[in-house]
Coordinates of C-alpha atoms in Angstrom, one line a residue:
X453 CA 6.5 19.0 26.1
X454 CA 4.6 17.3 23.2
X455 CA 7.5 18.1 20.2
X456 CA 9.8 16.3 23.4
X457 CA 7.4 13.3 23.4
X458 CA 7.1 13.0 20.0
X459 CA 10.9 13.0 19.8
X460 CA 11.8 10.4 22.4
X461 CA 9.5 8.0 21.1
X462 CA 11.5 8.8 17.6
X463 CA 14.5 7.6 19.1
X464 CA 13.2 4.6 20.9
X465 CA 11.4 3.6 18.1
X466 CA 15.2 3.7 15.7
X467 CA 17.2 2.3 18.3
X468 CA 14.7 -1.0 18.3
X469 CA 14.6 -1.3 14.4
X470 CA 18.9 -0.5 15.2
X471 CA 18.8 -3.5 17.6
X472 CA 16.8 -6.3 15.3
X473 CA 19.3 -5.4 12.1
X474 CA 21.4 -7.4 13.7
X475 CA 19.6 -10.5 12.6
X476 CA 20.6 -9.3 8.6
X477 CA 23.1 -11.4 7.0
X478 CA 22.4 -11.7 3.5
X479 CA 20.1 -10.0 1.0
X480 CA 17.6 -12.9 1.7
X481 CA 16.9 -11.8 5.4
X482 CA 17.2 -8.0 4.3
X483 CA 14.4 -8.3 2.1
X484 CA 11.9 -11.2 3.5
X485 CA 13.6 -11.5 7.1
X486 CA 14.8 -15.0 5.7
X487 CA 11.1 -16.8 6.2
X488 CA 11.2 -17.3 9.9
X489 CA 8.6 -14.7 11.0
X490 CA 5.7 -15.8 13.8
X491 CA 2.2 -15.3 13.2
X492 CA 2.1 -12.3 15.3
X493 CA 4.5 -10.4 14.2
X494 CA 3.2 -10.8 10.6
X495 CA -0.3 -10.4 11.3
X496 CA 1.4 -6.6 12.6
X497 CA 3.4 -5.7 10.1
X498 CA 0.3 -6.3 7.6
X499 CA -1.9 -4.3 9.5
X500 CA 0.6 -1.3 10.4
X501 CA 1.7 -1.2 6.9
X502 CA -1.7 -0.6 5.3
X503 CA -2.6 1.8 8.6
X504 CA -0.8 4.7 7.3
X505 CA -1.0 8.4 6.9
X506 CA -4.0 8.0 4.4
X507 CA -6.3 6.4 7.0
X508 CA -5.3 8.8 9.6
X509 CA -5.3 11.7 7.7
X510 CA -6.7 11.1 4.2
X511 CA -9.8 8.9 4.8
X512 CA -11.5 11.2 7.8
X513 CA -11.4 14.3 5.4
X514 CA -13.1 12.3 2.2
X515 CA -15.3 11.0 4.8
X516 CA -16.2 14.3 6.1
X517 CA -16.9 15.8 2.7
X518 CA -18.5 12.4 0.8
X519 CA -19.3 10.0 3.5
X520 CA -18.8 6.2 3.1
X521 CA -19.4 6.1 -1.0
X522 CA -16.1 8.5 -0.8
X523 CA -13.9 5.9 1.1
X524 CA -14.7 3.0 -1.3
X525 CA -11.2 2.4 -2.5
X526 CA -10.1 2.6 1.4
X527 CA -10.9 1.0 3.5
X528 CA -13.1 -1.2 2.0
X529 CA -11.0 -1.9 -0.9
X530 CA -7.9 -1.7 0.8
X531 CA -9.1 -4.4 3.5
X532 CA -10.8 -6.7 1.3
X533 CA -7.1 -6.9 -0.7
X534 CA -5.5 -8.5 2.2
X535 CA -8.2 -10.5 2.4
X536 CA -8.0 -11.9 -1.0
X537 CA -4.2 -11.8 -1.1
X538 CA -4.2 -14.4 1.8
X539 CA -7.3 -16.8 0.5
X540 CA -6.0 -16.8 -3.0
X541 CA -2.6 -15.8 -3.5
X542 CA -0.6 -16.5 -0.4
X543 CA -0.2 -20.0 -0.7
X544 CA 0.7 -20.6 -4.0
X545 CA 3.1 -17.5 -4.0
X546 CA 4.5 -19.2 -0.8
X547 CA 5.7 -22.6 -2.1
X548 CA 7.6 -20.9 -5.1
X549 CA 10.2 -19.6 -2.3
X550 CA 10.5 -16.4 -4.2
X551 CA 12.4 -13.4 -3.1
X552 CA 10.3 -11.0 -4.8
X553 CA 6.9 -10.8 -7.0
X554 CA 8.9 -9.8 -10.3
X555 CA 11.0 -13.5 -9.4
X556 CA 7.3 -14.7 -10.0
X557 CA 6.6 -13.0 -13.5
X558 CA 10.5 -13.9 -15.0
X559 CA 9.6 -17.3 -13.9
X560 CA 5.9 -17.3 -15.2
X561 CA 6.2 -15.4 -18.8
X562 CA 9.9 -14.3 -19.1
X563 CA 12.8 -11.7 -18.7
X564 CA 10.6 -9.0 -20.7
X565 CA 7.7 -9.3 -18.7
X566 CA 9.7 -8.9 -15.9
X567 CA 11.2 -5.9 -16.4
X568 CA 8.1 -4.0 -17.9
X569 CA 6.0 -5.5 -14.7
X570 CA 8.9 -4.6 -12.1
X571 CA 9.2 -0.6 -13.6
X572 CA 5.5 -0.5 -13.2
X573 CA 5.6 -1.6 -9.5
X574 CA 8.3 1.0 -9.0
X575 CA 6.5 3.8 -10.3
X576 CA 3.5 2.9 -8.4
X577 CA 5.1 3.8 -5.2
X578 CA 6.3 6.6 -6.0
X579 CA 2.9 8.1 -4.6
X580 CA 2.2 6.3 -1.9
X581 CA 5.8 6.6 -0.3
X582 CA 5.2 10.6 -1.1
X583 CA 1.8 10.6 0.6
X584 CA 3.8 9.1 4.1
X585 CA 6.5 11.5 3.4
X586 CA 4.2 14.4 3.0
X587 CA 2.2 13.3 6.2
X588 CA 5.6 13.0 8.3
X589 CA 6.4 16.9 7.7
X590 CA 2.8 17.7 8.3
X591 CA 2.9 15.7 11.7
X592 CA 6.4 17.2 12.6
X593 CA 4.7 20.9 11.3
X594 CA 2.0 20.4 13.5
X595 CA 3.3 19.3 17.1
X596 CA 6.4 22.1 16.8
X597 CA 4.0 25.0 16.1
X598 CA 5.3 25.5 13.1
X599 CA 9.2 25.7 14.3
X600 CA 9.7 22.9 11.5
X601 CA 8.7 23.6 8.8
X602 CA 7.1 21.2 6.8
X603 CA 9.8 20.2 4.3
X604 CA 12.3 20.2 6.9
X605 CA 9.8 17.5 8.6
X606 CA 9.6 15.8 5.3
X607 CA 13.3 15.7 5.4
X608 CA 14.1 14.6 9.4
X609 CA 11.3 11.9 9.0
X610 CA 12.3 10.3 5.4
X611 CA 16.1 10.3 6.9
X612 CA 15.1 9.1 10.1
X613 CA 13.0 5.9 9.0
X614 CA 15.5 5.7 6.8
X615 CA 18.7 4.6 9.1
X616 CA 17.2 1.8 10.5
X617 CA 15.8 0.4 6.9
X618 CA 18.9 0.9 6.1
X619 CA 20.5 -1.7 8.2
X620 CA 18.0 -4.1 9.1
X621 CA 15.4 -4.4 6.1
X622 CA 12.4 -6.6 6.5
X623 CA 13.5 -7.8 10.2
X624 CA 13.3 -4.2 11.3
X625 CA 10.7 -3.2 9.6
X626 CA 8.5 -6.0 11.3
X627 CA 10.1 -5.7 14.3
X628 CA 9.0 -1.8 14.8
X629 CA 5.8 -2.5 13.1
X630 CA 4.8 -4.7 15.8
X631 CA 5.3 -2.2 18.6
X632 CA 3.8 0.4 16.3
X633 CA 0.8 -1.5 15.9
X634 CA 0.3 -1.9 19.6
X635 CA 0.5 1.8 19.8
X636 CA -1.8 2.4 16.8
X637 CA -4.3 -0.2 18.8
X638 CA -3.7 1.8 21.9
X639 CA -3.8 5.6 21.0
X640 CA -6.4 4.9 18.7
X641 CA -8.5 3.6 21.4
X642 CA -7.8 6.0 23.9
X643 CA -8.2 9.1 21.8
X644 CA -11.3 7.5 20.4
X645 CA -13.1 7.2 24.4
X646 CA -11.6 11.0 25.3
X647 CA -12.9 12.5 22.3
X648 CA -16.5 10.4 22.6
X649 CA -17.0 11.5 25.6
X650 CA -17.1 15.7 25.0
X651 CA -19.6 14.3 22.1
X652 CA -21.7 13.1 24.3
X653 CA -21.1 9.4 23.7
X654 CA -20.2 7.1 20.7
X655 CA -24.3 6.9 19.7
X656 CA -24.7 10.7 19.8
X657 CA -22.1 10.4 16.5
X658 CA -23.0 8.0 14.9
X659 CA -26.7 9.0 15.0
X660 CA -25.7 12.8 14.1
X661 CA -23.7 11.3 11.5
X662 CA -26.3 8.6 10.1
X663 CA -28.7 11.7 10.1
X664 CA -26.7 13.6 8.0
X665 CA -26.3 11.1 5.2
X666 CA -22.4 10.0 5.8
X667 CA -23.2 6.4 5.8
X668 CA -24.7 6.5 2.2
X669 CA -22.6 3.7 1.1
X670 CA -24.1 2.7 -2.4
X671 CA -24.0 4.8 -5.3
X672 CA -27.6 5.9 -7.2
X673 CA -28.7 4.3 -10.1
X674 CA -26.7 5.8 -12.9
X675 CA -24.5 4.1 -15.0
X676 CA -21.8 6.6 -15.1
X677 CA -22.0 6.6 -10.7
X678 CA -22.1 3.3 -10.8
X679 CA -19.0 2.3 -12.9
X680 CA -17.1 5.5 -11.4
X681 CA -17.9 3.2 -7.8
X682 CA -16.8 0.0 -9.1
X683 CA -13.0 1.4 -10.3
X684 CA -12.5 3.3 -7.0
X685 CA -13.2 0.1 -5.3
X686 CA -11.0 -2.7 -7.3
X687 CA -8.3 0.1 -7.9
X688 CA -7.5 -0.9 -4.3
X689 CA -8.9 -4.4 -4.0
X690 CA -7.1 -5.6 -7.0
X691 CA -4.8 -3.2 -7.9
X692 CA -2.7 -3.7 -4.6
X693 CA -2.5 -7.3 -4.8
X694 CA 1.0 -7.4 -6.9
X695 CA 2.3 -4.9 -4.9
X696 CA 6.0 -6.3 -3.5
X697 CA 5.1 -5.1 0.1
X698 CA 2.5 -7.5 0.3
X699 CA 4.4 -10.6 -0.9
X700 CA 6.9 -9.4 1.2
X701 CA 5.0 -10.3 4.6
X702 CA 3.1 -13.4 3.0
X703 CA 7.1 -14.9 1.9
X704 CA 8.7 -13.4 5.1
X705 CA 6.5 -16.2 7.2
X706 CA 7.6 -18.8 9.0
X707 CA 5.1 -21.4 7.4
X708 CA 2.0 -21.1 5.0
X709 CA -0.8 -21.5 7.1
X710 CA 0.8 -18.0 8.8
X711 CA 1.0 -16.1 5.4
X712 CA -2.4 -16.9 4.2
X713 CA -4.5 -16.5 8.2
X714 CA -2.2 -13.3 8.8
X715 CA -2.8 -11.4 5.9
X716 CA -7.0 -12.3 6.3
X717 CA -6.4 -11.6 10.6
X718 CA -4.1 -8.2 9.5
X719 CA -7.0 -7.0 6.4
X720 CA -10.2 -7.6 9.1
X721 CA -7.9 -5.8 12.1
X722 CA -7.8 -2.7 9.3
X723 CA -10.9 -2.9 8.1
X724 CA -12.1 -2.0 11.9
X725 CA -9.5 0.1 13.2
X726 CA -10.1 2.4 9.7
X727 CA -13.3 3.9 10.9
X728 CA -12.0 5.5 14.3
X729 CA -10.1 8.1 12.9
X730 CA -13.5 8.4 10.5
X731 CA -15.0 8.7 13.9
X732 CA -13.1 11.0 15.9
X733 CA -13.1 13.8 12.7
X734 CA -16.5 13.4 12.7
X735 CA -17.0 14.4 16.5
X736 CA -14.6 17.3 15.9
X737 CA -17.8 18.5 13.7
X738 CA -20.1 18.8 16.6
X739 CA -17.5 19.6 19.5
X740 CA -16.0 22.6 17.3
X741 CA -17.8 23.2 14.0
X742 CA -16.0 26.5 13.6
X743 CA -12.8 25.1 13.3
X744 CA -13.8 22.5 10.8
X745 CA -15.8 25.1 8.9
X746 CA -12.6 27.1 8.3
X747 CA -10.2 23.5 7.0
X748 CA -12.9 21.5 5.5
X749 CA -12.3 23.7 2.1
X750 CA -8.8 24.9 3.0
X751 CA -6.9 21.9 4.2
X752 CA -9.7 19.1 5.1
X753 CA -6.3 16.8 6.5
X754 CA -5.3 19.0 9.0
X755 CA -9.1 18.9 10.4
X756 CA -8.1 15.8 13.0
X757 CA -4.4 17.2 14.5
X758 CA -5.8 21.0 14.7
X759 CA -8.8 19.4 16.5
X760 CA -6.3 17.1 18.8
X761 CA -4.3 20.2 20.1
X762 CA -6.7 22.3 20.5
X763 CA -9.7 19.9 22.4
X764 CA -7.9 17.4 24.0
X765 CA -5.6 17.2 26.7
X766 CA -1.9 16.5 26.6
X767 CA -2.2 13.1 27.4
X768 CA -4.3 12.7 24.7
X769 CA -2.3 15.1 22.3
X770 CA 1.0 12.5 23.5
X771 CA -1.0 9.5 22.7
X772 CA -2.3 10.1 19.0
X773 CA 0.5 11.8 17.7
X774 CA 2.5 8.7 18.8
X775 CA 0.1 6.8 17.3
X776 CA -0.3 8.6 14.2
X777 CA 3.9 8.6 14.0
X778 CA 3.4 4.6 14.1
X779 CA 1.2 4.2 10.9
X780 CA 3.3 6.3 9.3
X781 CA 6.6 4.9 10.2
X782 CA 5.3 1.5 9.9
X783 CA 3.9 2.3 6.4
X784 CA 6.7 4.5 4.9
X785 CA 9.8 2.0 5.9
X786 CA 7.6 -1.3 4.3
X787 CA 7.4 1.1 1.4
X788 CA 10.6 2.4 1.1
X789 CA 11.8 -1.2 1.2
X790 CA 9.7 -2.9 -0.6
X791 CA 10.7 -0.6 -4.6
X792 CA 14.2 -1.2 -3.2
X793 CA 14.7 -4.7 -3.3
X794 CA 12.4 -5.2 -6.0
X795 CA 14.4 -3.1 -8.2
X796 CA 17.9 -4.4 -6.7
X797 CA 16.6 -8.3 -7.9
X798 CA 14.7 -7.9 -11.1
X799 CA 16.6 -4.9 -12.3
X800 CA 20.0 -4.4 -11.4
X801 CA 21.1 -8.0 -10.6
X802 CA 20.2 -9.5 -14.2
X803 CA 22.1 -6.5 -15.3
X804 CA 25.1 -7.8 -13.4
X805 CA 25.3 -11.6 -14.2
X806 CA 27.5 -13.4 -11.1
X807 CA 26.8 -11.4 -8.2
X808 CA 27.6 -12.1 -5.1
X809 CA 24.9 -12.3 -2.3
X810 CA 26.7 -9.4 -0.5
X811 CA 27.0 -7.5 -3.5
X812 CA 23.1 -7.4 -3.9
X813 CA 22.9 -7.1 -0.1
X814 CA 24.8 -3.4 -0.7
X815 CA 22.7 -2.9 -3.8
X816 CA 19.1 -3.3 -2.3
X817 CA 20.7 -0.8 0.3
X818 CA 22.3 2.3 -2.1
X819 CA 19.2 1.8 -3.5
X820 CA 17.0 2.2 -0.5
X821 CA 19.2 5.3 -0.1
X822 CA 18.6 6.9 -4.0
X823 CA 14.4 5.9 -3.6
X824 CA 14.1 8.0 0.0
X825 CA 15.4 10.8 -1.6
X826 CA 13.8 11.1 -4.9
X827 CA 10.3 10.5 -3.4
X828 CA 11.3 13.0 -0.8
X829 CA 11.7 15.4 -3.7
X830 CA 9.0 14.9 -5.2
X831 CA 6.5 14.9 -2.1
X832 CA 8.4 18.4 -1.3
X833 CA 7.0 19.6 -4.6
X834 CA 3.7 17.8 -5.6
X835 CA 0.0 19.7 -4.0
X836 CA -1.8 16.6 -4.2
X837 CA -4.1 15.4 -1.2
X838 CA -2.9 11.9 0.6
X839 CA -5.7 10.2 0.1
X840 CA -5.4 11.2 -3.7
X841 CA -1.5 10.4 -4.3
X842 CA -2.0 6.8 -2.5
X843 CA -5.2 5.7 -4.6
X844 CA -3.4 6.7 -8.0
X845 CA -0.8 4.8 -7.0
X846 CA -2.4 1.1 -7.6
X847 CA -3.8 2.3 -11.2
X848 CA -0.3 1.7 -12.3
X849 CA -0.6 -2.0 -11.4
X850 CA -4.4 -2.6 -11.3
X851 CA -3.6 -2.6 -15.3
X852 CA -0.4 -3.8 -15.3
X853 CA 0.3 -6.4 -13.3
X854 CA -2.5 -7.7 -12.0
X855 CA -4.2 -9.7 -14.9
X856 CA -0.7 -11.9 -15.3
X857 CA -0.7 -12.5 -11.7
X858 CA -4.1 -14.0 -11.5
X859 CA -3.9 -15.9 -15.1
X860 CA -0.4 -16.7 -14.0
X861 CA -1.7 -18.7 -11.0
X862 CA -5.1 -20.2 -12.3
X863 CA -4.7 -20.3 -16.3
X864 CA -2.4 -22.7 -17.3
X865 CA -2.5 -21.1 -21.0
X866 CA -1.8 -18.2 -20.0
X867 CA 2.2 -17.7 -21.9
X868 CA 4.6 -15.1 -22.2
X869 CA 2.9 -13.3 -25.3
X870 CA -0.2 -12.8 -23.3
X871 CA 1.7 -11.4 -20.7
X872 CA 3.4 -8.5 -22.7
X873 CA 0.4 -8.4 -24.8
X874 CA -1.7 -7.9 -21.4
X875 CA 0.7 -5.2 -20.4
X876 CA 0.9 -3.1 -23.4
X877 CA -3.1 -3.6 -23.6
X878 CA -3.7 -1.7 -20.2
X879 CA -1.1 0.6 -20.6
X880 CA -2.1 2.0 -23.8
X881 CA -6.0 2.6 -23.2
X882 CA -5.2 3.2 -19.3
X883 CA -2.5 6.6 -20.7
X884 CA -5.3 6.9 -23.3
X885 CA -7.8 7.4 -21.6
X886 CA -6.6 10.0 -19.1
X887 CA -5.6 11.8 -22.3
X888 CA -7.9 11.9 -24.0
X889 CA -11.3 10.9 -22.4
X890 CA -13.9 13.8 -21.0
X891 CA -13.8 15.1 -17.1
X892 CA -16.3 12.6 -16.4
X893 CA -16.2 9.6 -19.0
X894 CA -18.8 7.2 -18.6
X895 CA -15.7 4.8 -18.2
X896 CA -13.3 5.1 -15.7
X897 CA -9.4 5.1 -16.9
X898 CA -8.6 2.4 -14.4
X899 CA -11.5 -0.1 -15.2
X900 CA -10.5 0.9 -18.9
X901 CA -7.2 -0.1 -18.7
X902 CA -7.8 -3.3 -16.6
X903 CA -10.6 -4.5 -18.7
X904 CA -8.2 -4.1 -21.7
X905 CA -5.0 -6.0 -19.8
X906 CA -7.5 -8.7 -19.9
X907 CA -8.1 -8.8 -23.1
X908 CA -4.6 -9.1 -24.3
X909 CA -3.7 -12.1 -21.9
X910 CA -6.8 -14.1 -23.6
X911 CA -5.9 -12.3 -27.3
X912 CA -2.0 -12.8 -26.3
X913 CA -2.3 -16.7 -25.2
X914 CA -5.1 -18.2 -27.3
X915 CA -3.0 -16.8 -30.8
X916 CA 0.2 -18.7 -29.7
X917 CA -2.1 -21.7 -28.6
X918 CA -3.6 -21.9 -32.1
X919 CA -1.1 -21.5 -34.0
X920 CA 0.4 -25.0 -32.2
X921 CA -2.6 -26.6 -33.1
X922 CA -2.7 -25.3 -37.0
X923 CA 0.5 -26.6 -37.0
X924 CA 0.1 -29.8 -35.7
X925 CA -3.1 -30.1 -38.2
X926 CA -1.4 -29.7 -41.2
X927 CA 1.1 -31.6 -40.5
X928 CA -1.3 -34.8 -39.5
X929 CA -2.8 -34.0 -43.1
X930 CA 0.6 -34.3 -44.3
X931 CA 1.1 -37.7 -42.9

């Protein structure tokens, strides 16, 4: 009966994201939903698309093993991007009426920046796309009793999200993610009273939890703990903010004052909703410690759904699985989307001067189609945790990207040689570090690499600028 739930709901959900790809005529409502989206709908598809298999999943078992100092990078860092996105970036991003955030670097620094900047944001989700993937064939594992396997999940989910991406981009991807986050709001909820109640009430956790050191936030005072805190947190914070999924909702809005209020309203409604699943794997530690006892070393993600089917009832089985479904939908169609039509504009169409809107309309599509299944192979053959693959992810453009996006905004100096020199700068020590630094350095790769992107914008920009003025001084010698 649940695997029959879980399957109806599947359907319902495609035939709805089926139904609004009707509203797709051209590549500019495939990829931003052609600007016309209400405040609600974007304040959901913000939220659903950060609410994905990682804070379902990933988060509760880091939680469990290293309390709140573990989950700095998510969801504190996580939230606090979509803060910051919609205070700082959203409006200015806005009024340049791009399609994507590589439009903004070509325009800002150039057609090299561009590229090098666009490959980056590629890469970067190939983990995090994998990490939904990987948590769709462990959901569909999970409520068959292991009649799918999980590869075959992998497979039927990546295909299934798929279809309806397919045709109706950005329109049905907020479309479903706004009746995904009202299950997400629900389920949550209602698993979150059933399973407080056999814990003998919300306080009876939280105490047992405070008691046992799991809201040790703050790292001690030790400069290697304390530098190791302070990547994990921006890695997220900052390194998400050039991420095309992101610009995606703040240009798909219908005015500014929406994209900058829903991507602060969509950050805060995450930021909460994050700590119930937190919550409820926590209760499963005093309602059935055995059973934690034998995952938290084995498989720590599969700690929450084993709990589920085994201590609550089917209603409550029905209802979290549909919600968990929802975050991951919601989250792997923005994300399959989102490398797609990036690529598509600031890869393939420069490459093809002259074409037509509908021929980049079919483009961002084959694409769609090649990205699901390569990060479908490779989440069908990497061992790494979900929390892990989607926090690696924003390295790549914590030290890419992100230092021309800010000086590209608020330094008016800031030129095309700092960008590439900015790029190359994080690159190298960012690769350089991983290879060669200790097991623990006393500097993390990411802050590394970041620190040193920095360094070649100002290096980059200032050498061009004083060069100018050498110039201009000899030659008022001259006269």
């Amino acid at each position: 009966m649940l695997i029959g739930f879980v399957i109806l709901y599947w359907l319902i959900s495609i035939v709805i994201g089926l139904l609004a790809a009707r509203n797709v005529n051209n590549a500019k409502d495939f990829a931003i939903a052609g600007r016309h989206l209400p405040f609600h709908i974007v304040t959901a598809t913000v939220f659903a698309t950060w609410f994905g298999a990682e804070t379902v999943l990933g988060i509760p078992a880091v939680f469990l093993k290293e309390g709140l100092h573990g989950v700095v990078a998510d969801p504190f860092g996580a939230s606090m991007c979509l803060v910051l996105v919609g205070l700082f970036f959203a409006a200015p991003l806005y009024r340049m009426k791009l399609l994507t955030i590589g439009d903004f670097y070509r325009q800002r620094y150039g057609r090299l920046a561009e590229m090098l900047i666009t490959f980056s944001i590629v890469v970067s989700y190939l983990g995090w796309v994998s990490a939904q993937i990987s948590a769709l064939g462990l959901v569909f594992h999970v409520v068959s009793f292991g009649e799918i396997s999980k590869i075959a999940g992998m497979w039927l989910g990546s295909c299934s999200i798929l279809i309806y991406t397919w045709f109706g981009g950005m329109w049905a991807v907020a479309i479903t993610d706004f009746i995904q986050m009202i299950v997400i709001i629900v389920g949550m909820l209602y698993i979150g009273n059933e399973v407080s109640s056999q814990a003998g009430g919300v306080g009876a956790v939280v105490t047992h939890a405070s008691q046992s050191g799991k809201f040790n936030f703050w790292p001690p005072l030790d400069l290697r703990e304390i530098l190791s805190f302070f990547a994990a947190w921006i890695t997220m914070m900052l390194g998400s903010i050039p991420q095309q999924d992101v610009f995606q909702r703040v240009q798909s809005s219908r005015t500014v004052t929406i994209a900058i209020w829903a991507a602060v309203l969509g950050g805060c409604l995450y930021f909460l909703f994050a700590f119930i699943p937190m919550f409820l794997v926590y209760a499963a530690t005093m309602i059935d410690p055995n059973m934690v006892a034998s995952l938290i070393d084995a498989d720590p993600q599969m700690i929450l759904p084993t709990f589920v089917l085994q201590s609550a009832p089917l209603i409550a089985q029905i209802v979290f699985f549909g919600a968990l479904l929802s975050a991951i939908k919601s989250c792997a169609s923005a994300t399959l989307l989102a490398p797609s039509v990036i690529f598509a504009e600031n890869i393939l169409k420069p490459m093809r001067p002259g074409m037509t809107d509908s021929t980049l309309l079919r483009t961002m599509r084959l694409v769609t189609l090649v990205f699901t299944v390569l990060v479908t192979l490779y989440a069908s053959n990497t061992s790494s945790s979900i929390f892990k693959m989607v926090e690696n992810a924003y390295q790549v453009t914590l030290v890419v990207a992100f230092v021309p996006l800010v000086c590209g905004i608020y330094w008016q100096r800031a030129n095309n040689q700092g960008a590439v020199f900015s790029i190359f700068f994080g690159l190298a020590v960012w690769i350089g570090a991983y290879v060669l630094a200790s097991p623990e350095p006393l500097i993390p790769a990411q802050l590394a690499g970041v620190l040193a992107s920095g360094v070649g914008m100002v290096l980059g920009s200032l050498m061009r600028n004083l060069k100018v003025v050498k110039f201009w001084l000899i030659k008022q010698n001259r006269v």
